[in-house]
């Protein structure tokens, strides 16, 4: 046995590196991963993908087992290998590049025959190239081992794949779905049997019948606050029934939180020996092929028998081999007893036979993500494992026309495996493709790797663009980057890494954001030159813009996205499918301003408020100060001209910074921070409860402090409370930064900080009568009224004081605005936001959170893991074959939603585009009416009348060119549209696009396509 060992075991979790993964798994799961050792046997393309995902996840160790040597064939799917590795052992050839992904993971190899005894030191073992007989032997050993060793067998054979999972006789799933426990805020509880529990209509309840819940903070029914789980039934949007007799309890008074209880689940796995004969229910993915898993269950067994008998795989396009496999499958099926299939689809079996030797990169990426996630489940108990078989195929990816067997023969190239499935003609189309990849982050890195292995654009052009630079937190998923790349452009580094995988890749890296501002770069000629666009973006706005461009220029768009263990893919194909923008999620619900400022009832409200205050105090106000200092005269004139409440607030904030709250020493910063504490967490609460005492009622006579409002209590500062001290220290340090004051080392000493804080004089506070506090829960943003005479007087006075105080400042004085950066643990940003949010939570008796959880919420971190990213890109690249081959129908394309936590894979045909019919004609969003001449407004309207349409409004971009409602617009009727539009046309543009609102003869609005007219 030859072994190579590297790496070290980390003593603690590097939160900056693993922050996105921590947001999915949590600390406990990560600790279990860090203590887990995994064996991967068979380092083909699938084995390499699994290893990559596990090393990025940060398991303790990965051992690679492989006795085979590298062939040119392997370069189709194993991205760790190059032509220089041909002839080397496959496991040894991968170690160095695999180790670069994560130095904290110990990586070793076994290059000799594997025995059962080798398995005893691992928590999980994965086999990608193993005979059924050997797999049964190893699985029996793992199943009966104490403790059981989790066993996974997975294969990728051409466009077909399989996974078998056995985690032992009794496996505990600690968290079946990874979702946070659902909660509700109680509005009332009846004294009944069963008791009706109603919740506030702030948010719909997510409970299910049969769920267990616990109650807390219920006033009037203390019996419910005992922490015992209780079962519920008849759940509705805002209510449910409690299976408990509450008739003898006291009457419900107020308050109460109900929280879902998530219980562990015990799974009893069968051995492979048992499951082959009695497989149970298969995990179904494509509901258009309900019988396919049973067929593939037989096919993979038949293939195993073929290999044992012939000591090779069936040859590509070889009918005799295919027929032999069909006969073997018939025999296997007959031996299945009551589980046998009535009819076997022999055509699918022939396709399976022909491509069975090939490990295709997209299939390896997809299954590598899926299997990698199953290993994480095995090591941690986080998420529900496959129980127990999963089969998948993508035969729709094959060319529509039958491929001549001669095209499937090897050409002694790195693409021979792919050619053996699709033929040399499609391989040429892949190589000659012109592709635009938008984004070079986690998805982008996976796509670039896939394209390099598939040979996409190796004789064409691949353009990748991303305006972002590499950060440390990227390294746990964006595997083309290394720690020495931090600070460098993502697109440049990713393109270079992809070219290292395949030197023939013709890739150009740009650092431009795809947006209206860069249409001089991504112009009509650029979009027109593309064969396909692949999105690898992380925000809806950018996706929408690219979608609009693809619709306009009639280009296929392959869309995908991930969120923790979930991923989705959407195919946008001209004239065949709806576009991305046709179906959108509803906008994220915003908390009302009054909730954030005065009536928070969860930690998210506290963190949103804290981040808003952070940005106002440390970024916006210092920036406003610098704006004033740069041009005092113009600034004061603008403030006076505005003359409204917003102008007054801005002037006051600038004056405070430069006058009453100006800091010149660090002790000044501590005093400022201490007084902020008093204002935020004591004085404001005193004022609020003075204005609305605990027994206050609304105008309709109801209790003011009813759910979801929580009655607050002021905090009394204590230097002995580390939470209080943390707020002052972080606030003082950041205040010092804005004034350019050095932060002393003793800021980290609680004793010295306490001494400094205790020197601060805190004036007494008395609540005032007549203070207006916003209570309108419909308002989600600050509304400023127009100026009054009193405000004009105040603003003039403020401007006078600003002109005076500027004379007392050092020459050239400027403040240093602080831009929020969540991923630097040394900058005090998250220390301050977490402390602010937790102090506010204490005011309102809301459960506090640690700094990491605060970072997830306030930093708006999108949970992300490498496994779902790999799966999504593999699925997209299976669709890319169809796009570049051409000739596929809408029924051949597939959209996918997957949740690896459950697990769930839901594959469906894309929806067709919505059609509009009028006057015997139909059109969709993909259609555009292009006029060969440059018409006047009248000529365009007449042209539409011929189609039975009455145009009444014409716009060009944001410019209203014509509206029949406006009498003054009649003079434009005989003007050329290009003149009437009065828009500045970029030099690279040769036409104008018009949006025309039309109605039919009945006065009903009719949506018509965009109208394009020439201008040059």
Coordinates of N, CA and C in Angstrom, one line a residue, residues 395-577:
X395 N -31.4 11.0 -21.5 CA -31.3 10.6 -22.9 C -31.8 11.7 -23.9
X396 N -32.6 12.6 -23.4 CA -33.0 13.7 -24.2 C -31.9 14.6 -24.7
X397 N -30.7 14.5 -24.0 CA -29.5 15.3 -24.4 C -28.9 14.8 -25.7
X398 N -29.2 13.6 -26.1 CA -28.7 13.0 -27.3 C -29.2 13.8 -28.5
X399 N -28.4 13.9 -29.6 CA -28.8 14.5 -30.9 C -30.2 13.9 -31.3
X400 N -31.0 14.7 -31.9 CA -32.3 14.3 -32.4 C -32.2 13.2 -33.5
X401 N -31.2 13.5 -34.4 CA -30.9 12.5 -35.5 C -30.1 11.4 -35.0
X402 N -30.4 10.2 -35.4 CA -29.6 9.0 -34.9 C -28.1 9.2 -35.4
X403 N -27.2 9.0 -34.5 CA -25.8 9.2 -34.8 C -25.2 7.9 -35.5
X404 N -24.5 8.1 -36.6 CA -23.9 7.0 -37.3 C -22.9 6.3 -36.3
X405 N -22.9 5.0 -36.2 CA -21.9 4.3 -35.3 C -20.5 4.7 -35.5
X406 N -20.1 5.0 -36.8 CA -18.7 5.4 -37.1 C -18.3 6.7 -36.4
X407 N -19.3 7.6 -36.1 CA -19.0 8.8 -35.4 C -18.7 8.7 -34.0
X408 N -19.0 7.5 -33.4 CA -18.8 7.2 -32.0 C -17.4 6.7 -31.7
X409 N -16.6 6.3 -32.7 CA -15.3 5.7 -32.5 C -14.3 6.7 -32.0
X410 N -13.4 6.2 -31.1 CA -12.4 7.2 -30.5 C -11.5 7.8 -31.6
X411 N -11.0 9.0 -31.3 CA -10.1 9.7 -32.2 C -8.8 10.0 -31.5
X412 N -8.5 9.3 -30.4 CA -7.3 9.5 -29.7 C -7.2 10.9 -29.2
X413 N -8.3 11.4 -28.7 CA -8.4 12.8 -28.2 C -8.9 12.8 -26.7
X414 N -8.8 13.9 -26.0 CA -9.2 14.0 -24.7 C -10.7 13.9 -24.6
X415 N -11.4 14.1 -25.7 CA -12.9 14.1 -25.7 C -13.5 12.7 -26.1
X416 N -12.7 11.7 -26.2 CA -13.1 10.4 -26.7 C -14.3 9.9 -26.0
X417 N -14.3 10.0 -24.6 CA -15.5 9.5 -23.8 C -16.8 10.2 -24.2
X418 N -16.7 11.5 -24.4 CA -17.9 12.3 -24.8 C -18.3 12.0 -26.3
X419 N -17.3 11.8 -27.1 CA -17.6 11.4 -28.5 C -18.3 10.1 -28.6
X420 N -17.9 9.1 -27.7 CA -18.5 7.8 -27.7 C -20.0 7.8 -27.4
X421 N -20.5 8.9 -26.8 CA -21.9 9.1 -26.5 C -22.6 10.0 -27.6
X422 N -22.0 11.1 -27.9 CA -22.7 12.1 -28.8 C -22.2 12.1 -30.2
X423 N -21.0 11.5 -30.5 CA -20.5 11.6 -31.9 C -19.6 12.7 -32.1
X424 N -18.8 12.6 -33.1 CA -17.8 13.6 -33.4 C -18.4 14.9 -34.0
X425 N -19.6 14.9 -34.6 CA -20.2 16.1 -35.2 C -20.6 17.0 -34.1
X426 N -21.3 16.5 -33.0 CA -21.6 17.4 -31.9 C -20.4 17.9 -31.2
X427 N -19.4 17.1 -31.1 CA -18.1 17.5 -30.5 C -17.6 18.7 -31.2
X428 N -17.7 18.7 -32.5 CA -17.2 19.9 -33.3 C -18.0 21.1 -33.0
X429 N -19.3 20.9 -32.9 CA -20.2 22.1 -32.5 C -19.9 22.6 -31.2
X430 N -19.6 21.8 -30.2 CA -19.2 22.2 -28.9 C -18.0 23.1 -28.9
X431 N -17.0 22.6 -29.7 CA -15.7 23.3 -29.8 C -15.8 24.6 -30.5
X432 N -16.7 24.7 -31.5 CA -16.8 25.9 -32.3 C -17.8 26.9 -31.7
X433 N -18.4 26.6 -30.5 CA -19.4 27.5 -29.9 C -18.9 28.8 -29.5
X434 N -19.8 29.8 -29.6 CA -19.5 31.1 -29.0 C -20.4 31.3 -27.8
X435 N -19.8 31.4 -26.6 CA -20.5 31.3 -25.4 C -20.2 32.5 -24.5
X436 N -21.2 33.0 -23.9 CA -21.1 34.2 -22.9 C -21.4 33.7 -21.5
X437 N -20.5 33.6 -20.6 CA -20.7 33.2 -19.2 C -20.7 34.5 -18.4
X438 N -21.9 34.8 -17.7 CA -22.0 36.0 -16.9 C -21.9 35.6 -15.5
X439 N -20.7 35.9 -14.9 CA -20.4 35.6 -13.5 C -19.3 34.5 -13.4
X440 N -18.4 34.8 -12.5 CA -17.2 33.9 -12.3 C -17.1 33.6 -10.8
X441 N -18.2 33.5 -10.1 CA -18.2 33.1 -8.7 C -18.3 31.6 -8.6
X442 N -19.1 31.1 -7.6 CA -19.2 29.7 -7.4 C -19.8 28.9 -8.6
X443 N -20.9 29.4 -9.1 CA -21.5 28.8 -10.3 C -20.5 28.9 -11.5
X444 N -20.0 30.1 -11.6 CA -19.1 30.4 -12.8 C -17.8 29.5 -12.8
X445 N -17.2 29.3 -11.6 CA -16.1 28.4 -11.6 C -16.4 27.0 -12.0
X446 N -17.6 26.5 -11.5 CA -18.0 25.1 -12.0 C -18.3 25.1 -13.5
X447 N -18.9 26.1 -14.0 CA -19.2 26.1 -15.4 C -17.9 26.1 -16.2
X448 N -16.9 27.0 -15.8 CA -15.7 27.0 -16.6 C -15.0 25.7 -16.6
X449 N -15.0 25.0 -15.4 CA -14.4 23.7 -15.4 C -15.1 22.7 -16.3
X450 N -16.5 22.8 -16.3 CA -17.2 21.9 -17.1 C -17.0 22.2 -18.6
X451 N -17.0 23.5 -19.0 CA -16.7 23.8 -20.4 C -15.3 23.3 -20.8
X452 N -14.3 23.5 -20.0 CA -13.0 23.1 -20.3 C -12.9 21.6 -20.6
X453 N -13.6 20.8 -19.7 CA -13.6 19.3 -19.9 C -14.4 18.9 -21.1
X454 N -15.5 19.6 -21.4 CA -16.4 19.2 -22.5 C -15.8 19.7 -23.8
X455 N -14.8 20.6 -23.8 CA -14.3 21.1 -25.0 C -15.0 22.3 -25.6
X456 N -15.9 22.9 -24.8 CA -16.8 24.0 -25.3 C -15.9 25.2 -25.6
X457 N -16.0 25.8 -26.8 CA -15.3 27.0 -27.2 C -13.8 26.8 -27.3
X458 N -13.4 25.5 -27.5 CA -11.9 25.3 -27.7 C -11.5 25.7 -29.2
X459 N -12.5 25.8 -30.0 CA -12.2 26.3 -31.4 C -13.2 27.4 -31.7
X460 N -13.7 28.1 -30.6 CA -14.6 29.2 -30.8 C -14.2 30.3 -29.9
X461 N -15.2 30.8 -29.1 CA -14.9 31.9 -28.2 C -15.8 31.8 -27.0
X462 N -15.1 31.8 -25.8 CA -15.8 31.9 -24.5 C -15.5 33.2 -23.9
X463 N -16.5 34.0 -23.6 CA -16.3 35.3 -22.9 C -16.9 35.1 -21.5
X464 N -16.1 35.4 -20.5 CA -16.6 35.4 -19.1 C -16.3 36.7 -18.5
X465 N -17.3 37.3 -17.8 CA -17.2 38.6 -17.2 C -17.7 38.6 -15.8
X466 N -17.0 39.3 -14.9 CA -17.4 39.4 -13.5 C -16.6 40.7 -13.0
X467 N -17.3 41.6 -12.3 CA -16.6 42.8 -11.8 C -16.2 42.7 -10.4
X468 N -16.2 41.5 -9.8 CA -15.9 41.3 -8.4 C -14.5 40.8 -8.3
X469 N -13.9 40.9 -7.1 CA -12.6 40.4 -6.8 C -12.7 39.3 -5.7
X470 N -11.7 38.5 -5.6 CA -11.7 37.2 -4.8 C -11.6 37.6 -3.3
X471 N -12.4 37.0 -2.5 CA -12.4 37.2 -1.0 C -12.1 35.9 -0.4
X472 N -11.7 35.9 0.9 CA -11.4 34.6 1.6 C -12.6 33.7 1.6
X473 N -13.8 34.3 1.9 CA -15.0 33.5 2.0 C -15.4 32.7 0.8
X474 N -14.8 33.2 -0.4 CA -15.1 32.5 -1.7 C -14.4 31.1 -1.8
X475 N -13.3 30.9 -1.0 CA -12.5 29.8 -1.2 C -13.1 28.4 -0.8
X476 N -14.2 28.5 0.0 CA -14.8 27.2 0.4 C -15.8 26.7 -0.7
X477 N -16.0 27.4 -1.8 CA -16.9 27.0 -2.8 C -16.4 27.2 -4.2
X478 N -15.7 28.3 -4.4 CA -15.2 28.8 -5.7 C -13.8 28.2 -5.9
X479 N -13.8 26.9 -6.4 CA -12.7 26.0 -6.2 C -11.5 26.3 -7.2
X480 N -11.8 27.2 -8.2 CA -10.7 27.6 -9.1 C -9.8 28.6 -8.4
X481 N -10.1 29.1 -7.2 CA -9.3 30.2 -6.6 C -8.5 29.6 -5.4
X482 N -7.4 30.2 -5.2 CA -6.5 29.8 -4.1 C -6.3 31.0 -3.1
X483 N -5.7 30.8 -2.0 CA -5.6 31.9 -1.0 C -4.7 33.0 -1.5
X484 N -3.7 32.6 -2.4 CA -2.8 33.6 -3.0 C -3.5 34.5 -4.0
X485 N -4.8 34.1 -4.4 CA -5.5 34.9 -5.4 C -6.4 36.0 -4.8
X486 N -6.5 36.0 -3.4 CA -7.3 37.0 -2.7 C -7.0 38.4 -3.2
X487 N -8.0 39.1 -3.6 CA -7.9 40.5 -4.0 C -7.7 40.6 -5.5
X488 N -7.6 39.5 -6.2 CA -7.5 39.5 -7.7 C -8.8 39.4 -8.4
X489 N -9.0 39.8 -9.6 CA -10.3 39.7 -10.3 C -10.7 38.3 -10.5
X490 N -12.0 38.0 -10.2 CA -12.5 36.6 -10.3 C -12.4 36.1 -11.7
X491 N -12.8 36.9 -12.7 CA -12.9 36.4 -14.0 C -11.5 36.0 -14.6
X492 N -10.5 36.9 -14.3 CA -9.2 36.6 -14.8 C -8.6 35.4 -14.2
X493 N -8.7 35.2 -12.9 CA -8.1 34.0 -12.2 C -8.9 32.8 -12.7
X494 N -10.2 32.8 -12.7 CA -11.0 31.7 -13.1 C -10.7 31.2 -14.5
X495 N -10.6 32.2 -15.4 CA -10.3 31.9 -16.8 C -8.9 31.2 -17.0
X496 N -7.9 31.7 -16.2 CA -6.6 31.1 -16.3 C -6.6 29.7 -15.7
X497 N -7.4 29.5 -14.7 CA -7.5 28.2 -14.1 C -8.2 27.2 -15.0
X498 N -9.2 27.7 -15.7 CA -9.9 26.8 -16.7 C -9.0 26.5 -17.9
X499 N -8.2 27.4 -18.3 CA -7.3 27.2 -19.4 C -6.2 26.2 -19.0
X500 N -5.9 26.2 -17.7 CA -4.9 25.2 -17.2 C -5.5 23.8 -17.3
X501 N -6.8 23.6 -17.1 CA -7.4 22.3 -17.2 C -7.4 21.9 -18.6
X502 N -7.7 22.8 -19.6 CA -7.7 22.5 -21.0 C -7.0 23.6 -21.7
X503 N -5.7 23.5 -22.1 CA -5.0 24.6 -22.8 C -5.6 25.0 -24.1
X504 N -6.5 24.2 -24.7 CA -7.1 24.6 -25.9 C -8.3 25.6 -25.8
X505 N -8.7 25.8 -24.5 CA -9.9 26.6 -24.3 C -9.6 28.1 -24.7
X506 N -10.5 28.6 -25.6 CA -10.4 30.0 -26.1 C -11.2 30.9 -25.2
X507 N -10.6 31.4 -24.1 CA -11.4 32.1 -23.2 C -10.9 33.6 -23.0
X508 N -11.8 34.5 -23.0 CA -11.5 35.9 -22.7 C -12.1 36.4 -21.4
X509 N -11.4 36.9 -20.5 CA -11.9 37.4 -19.2 C -12.1 38.9 -19.2
X510 N -13.3 39.3 -18.8 CA -13.6 40.8 -18.7 C -14.0 41.1 -17.3
X511 N -13.8 42.3 -16.9 CA -14.2 42.7 -15.5 C -15.4 43.7 -15.6
X512 N -16.2 43.6 -16.6 CA -17.4 44.5 -16.7 C -18.7 43.9 -16.2
X513 N -19.4 44.7 -15.5 CA -20.8 44.3 -15.1 C -21.7 44.4 -16.3
X514 N -22.5 43.4 -16.5 CA -23.4 43.4 -17.6 C -24.6 44.2 -17.2
X515 N -24.8 45.4 -17.8 CA -25.8 46.4 -17.4 C -26.0 47.4 -18.5
X516 N -27.0 48.3 -18.3 CA -27.1 49.3 -19.3 C -25.9 50.2 -19.5
X517 N -25.1 50.4 -18.4 CA -23.9 51.2 -18.5 C -22.8 50.6 -19.4
X518 N -22.9 49.3 -19.7 CA -21.8 48.7 -20.4 C -22.2 48.2 -21.8
X519 N -23.3 48.9 -22.3 CA -23.8 48.5 -23.6 C -22.9 48.9 -24.8
X520 N -21.9 49.7 -24.5 CA -20.8 50.0 -25.5 C -19.9 48.8 -25.6
X521 N -19.7 48.0 -24.5 CA -18.9 46.8 -24.5 C -19.7 45.6 -25.1
X522 N -20.8 45.4 -24.5 CA -21.7 44.3 -24.9 C -22.8 44.9 -25.8
X523 N -22.4 45.1 -27.0 CA -23.2 45.8 -28.0 C -24.0 44.8 -28.8
X524 N -24.7 45.3 -29.8 CA -25.6 44.4 -30.7 C -24.7 43.4 -31.4
X525 N -23.5 43.8 -31.9 CA -22.7 42.9 -32.6 C -22.2 41.8 -31.6
X526 N -21.9 42.1 -30.4 CA -21.5 41.1 -29.4 C -22.6 40.1 -29.2
X527 N -23.8 40.6 -28.8 CA -24.9 39.7 -28.6 C -25.3 38.8 -29.8
X528 N -25.2 39.5 -31.0 CA -25.5 38.7 -32.2 C -24.6 37.6 -32.5
X529 N -23.3 37.7 -32.0 CA -22.3 36.7 -32.3 C -22.4 35.4 -31.4
X530 N -23.3 35.5 -30.4 CA -23.3 34.4 -29.5 C -24.2 33.2 -29.9
X531 N -23.8 32.0 -29.5 CA -24.7 30.9 -29.7 C -25.5 30.6 -28.5
X532 N -25.0 31.0 -27.3 CA -25.8 30.7 -26.0 C -25.2 31.6 -24.9
X533 N -26.0 32.0 -24.0 CA -25.6 32.7 -22.8 C -25.9 31.9 -21.6
X534 N -24.9 31.8 -20.7 CA -25.1 31.0 -19.5 C -24.9 32.0 -18.3
X535 N -26.0 32.1 -17.5 CA -25.9 32.9 -16.3 C -25.3 32.2 -15.1
X536 N -24.5 32.9 -14.4 CA -23.9 32.4 -13.1 C -23.9 33.6 -12.1
X537 N -25.1 34.1 -12.0 CA -25.3 35.3 -11.2 C -25.9 35.0 -9.8
X538 N -25.9 36.1 -8.9 CA -26.4 35.9 -7.6 C -27.5 36.9 -7.2
X539 N -28.0 37.7 -8.2 CA -29.0 38.7 -7.9 C -30.0 38.7 -9.1
X540 N -31.3 39.0 -8.7 CA -32.4 39.0 -9.6 C -32.2 40.2 -10.7
X541 N -31.8 41.3 -10.2 CA -31.7 42.5 -11.1 C -30.8 42.2 -12.3
X542 N -29.7 41.6 -12.1 CA -28.8 41.3 -13.2 C -29.3 40.2 -14.1
X543 N -30.0 39.2 -13.4 CA -30.6 38.1 -14.2 C -31.7 38.7 -15.2
X544 N -32.5 39.6 -14.6 CA -33.5 40.2 -15.4 C -33.0 41.0 -16.6
X545 N -31.9 41.7 -16.4 CA -31.3 42.4 -17.5 C -30.7 41.5 -18.6
X546 N -30.0 40.4 -18.2 CA -29.5 39.5 -19.2 C -30.6 38.8 -19.9
X547 N -31.7 38.5 -19.2 CA -32.9 37.8 -19.8 C -33.5 38.7 -20.9
X548 N -33.6 40.0 -20.6 CA -34.1 41.0 -21.5 C -33.3 41.0 -22.8
X549 N -32.0 41.0 -22.6 CA -31.1 41.0 -23.8 C -31.2 39.7 -24.6
X550 N -31.3 38.6 -23.9 CA -31.4 37.3 -24.7 C -32.8 37.3 -25.4
X551 N -33.8 37.8 -24.8 CA -35.1 37.8 -25.5 C -35.0 38.8 -26.8
X552 N -34.4 39.9 -26.5 CA -34.3 40.9 -27.6 C -33.4 40.3 -28.8
X553 N -32.3 39.7 -28.5 CA -31.4 39.2 -29.5 C -31.7 37.7 -29.9
X554 N -32.8 37.2 -29.3 CA -33.2 35.8 -29.7 C -32.0 34.8 -29.4
X555 N -31.5 34.8 -28.2 CA -30.4 33.9 -27.8 C -30.8 33.0 -26.7
X556 N -30.5 31.8 -26.7 CA -30.8 30.9 -25.6 C -30.1 31.3 -24.3
X557 N -30.8 31.2 -23.2 CA -30.2 31.6 -21.9 C -30.4 30.4 -21.0
X558 N -29.3 29.9 -20.4 CA -29.3 28.8 -19.5 C -29.1 29.4 -18.1
X559 N -30.2 29.3 -17.3 CA -30.3 30.0 -16.0 C -30.2 29.0 -14.8
X560 N -29.5 29.4 -13.8 CA -29.5 28.5 -12.6 C -29.2 29.3 -11.3
X561 N -29.5 28.8 -10.2 CA -29.2 29.5 -8.9 C -29.2 28.5 -7.8
X562 N -28.6 28.8 -6.7 CA -28.6 28.0 -5.5 C -28.9 28.8 -4.3
X563 N -29.4 28.1 -3.2 CA -29.7 28.6 -1.9 C -29.5 27.5 -0.9
X564 N -28.3 27.5 -0.3 CA -28.1 26.4 0.6 C -28.1 25.0 -0.1
X565 N -28.9 24.1 0.4 CA -29.0 22.8 -0.2 C -30.0 22.7 -1.4
X566 N -30.6 23.9 -1.8 CA -31.5 24.0 -2.9 C -30.9 24.5 -4.1
X567 N -31.3 24.0 -5.3 CA -30.8 24.6 -6.5 C -32.0 24.5 -7.5
X568 N -31.9 25.4 -8.5 CA -32.8 25.3 -9.6 C -32.2 25.7 -10.9
X569 N -32.7 25.1 -12.0 CA -32.2 25.4 -13.3 C -33.4 25.8 -14.2
X570 N -33.3 26.7 -15.1 CA -34.3 27.1 -16.0 C -33.8 27.3 -17.4
X571 N -34.4 26.7 -18.4 CA -34.0 26.8 -19.8 C -34.8 27.9 -20.5
X572 N -34.2 28.8 -21.0 CA -34.9 29.9 -21.8 C -34.5 29.8 -23.2
X573 N -35.4 29.2 -24.0 CA -35.1 28.9 -25.4 C -36.0 29.7 -26.3
X574 N -35.4 30.5 -27.3 CA -36.2 31.3 -28.1 C -37.4 30.6 -28.8
X575 N -38.6 31.2 -28.6 CA -39.9 30.8 -29.2 C -40.4 29.4 -28.6
X576 N -39.6 28.7 -27.8 CA -40.0 27.4 -27.3 C -40.5 27.5 -25.8
X577 N -39.8 28.4 -25.0 CA -40.1 28.5 -23.6 C -40.4 29.9 -23.2

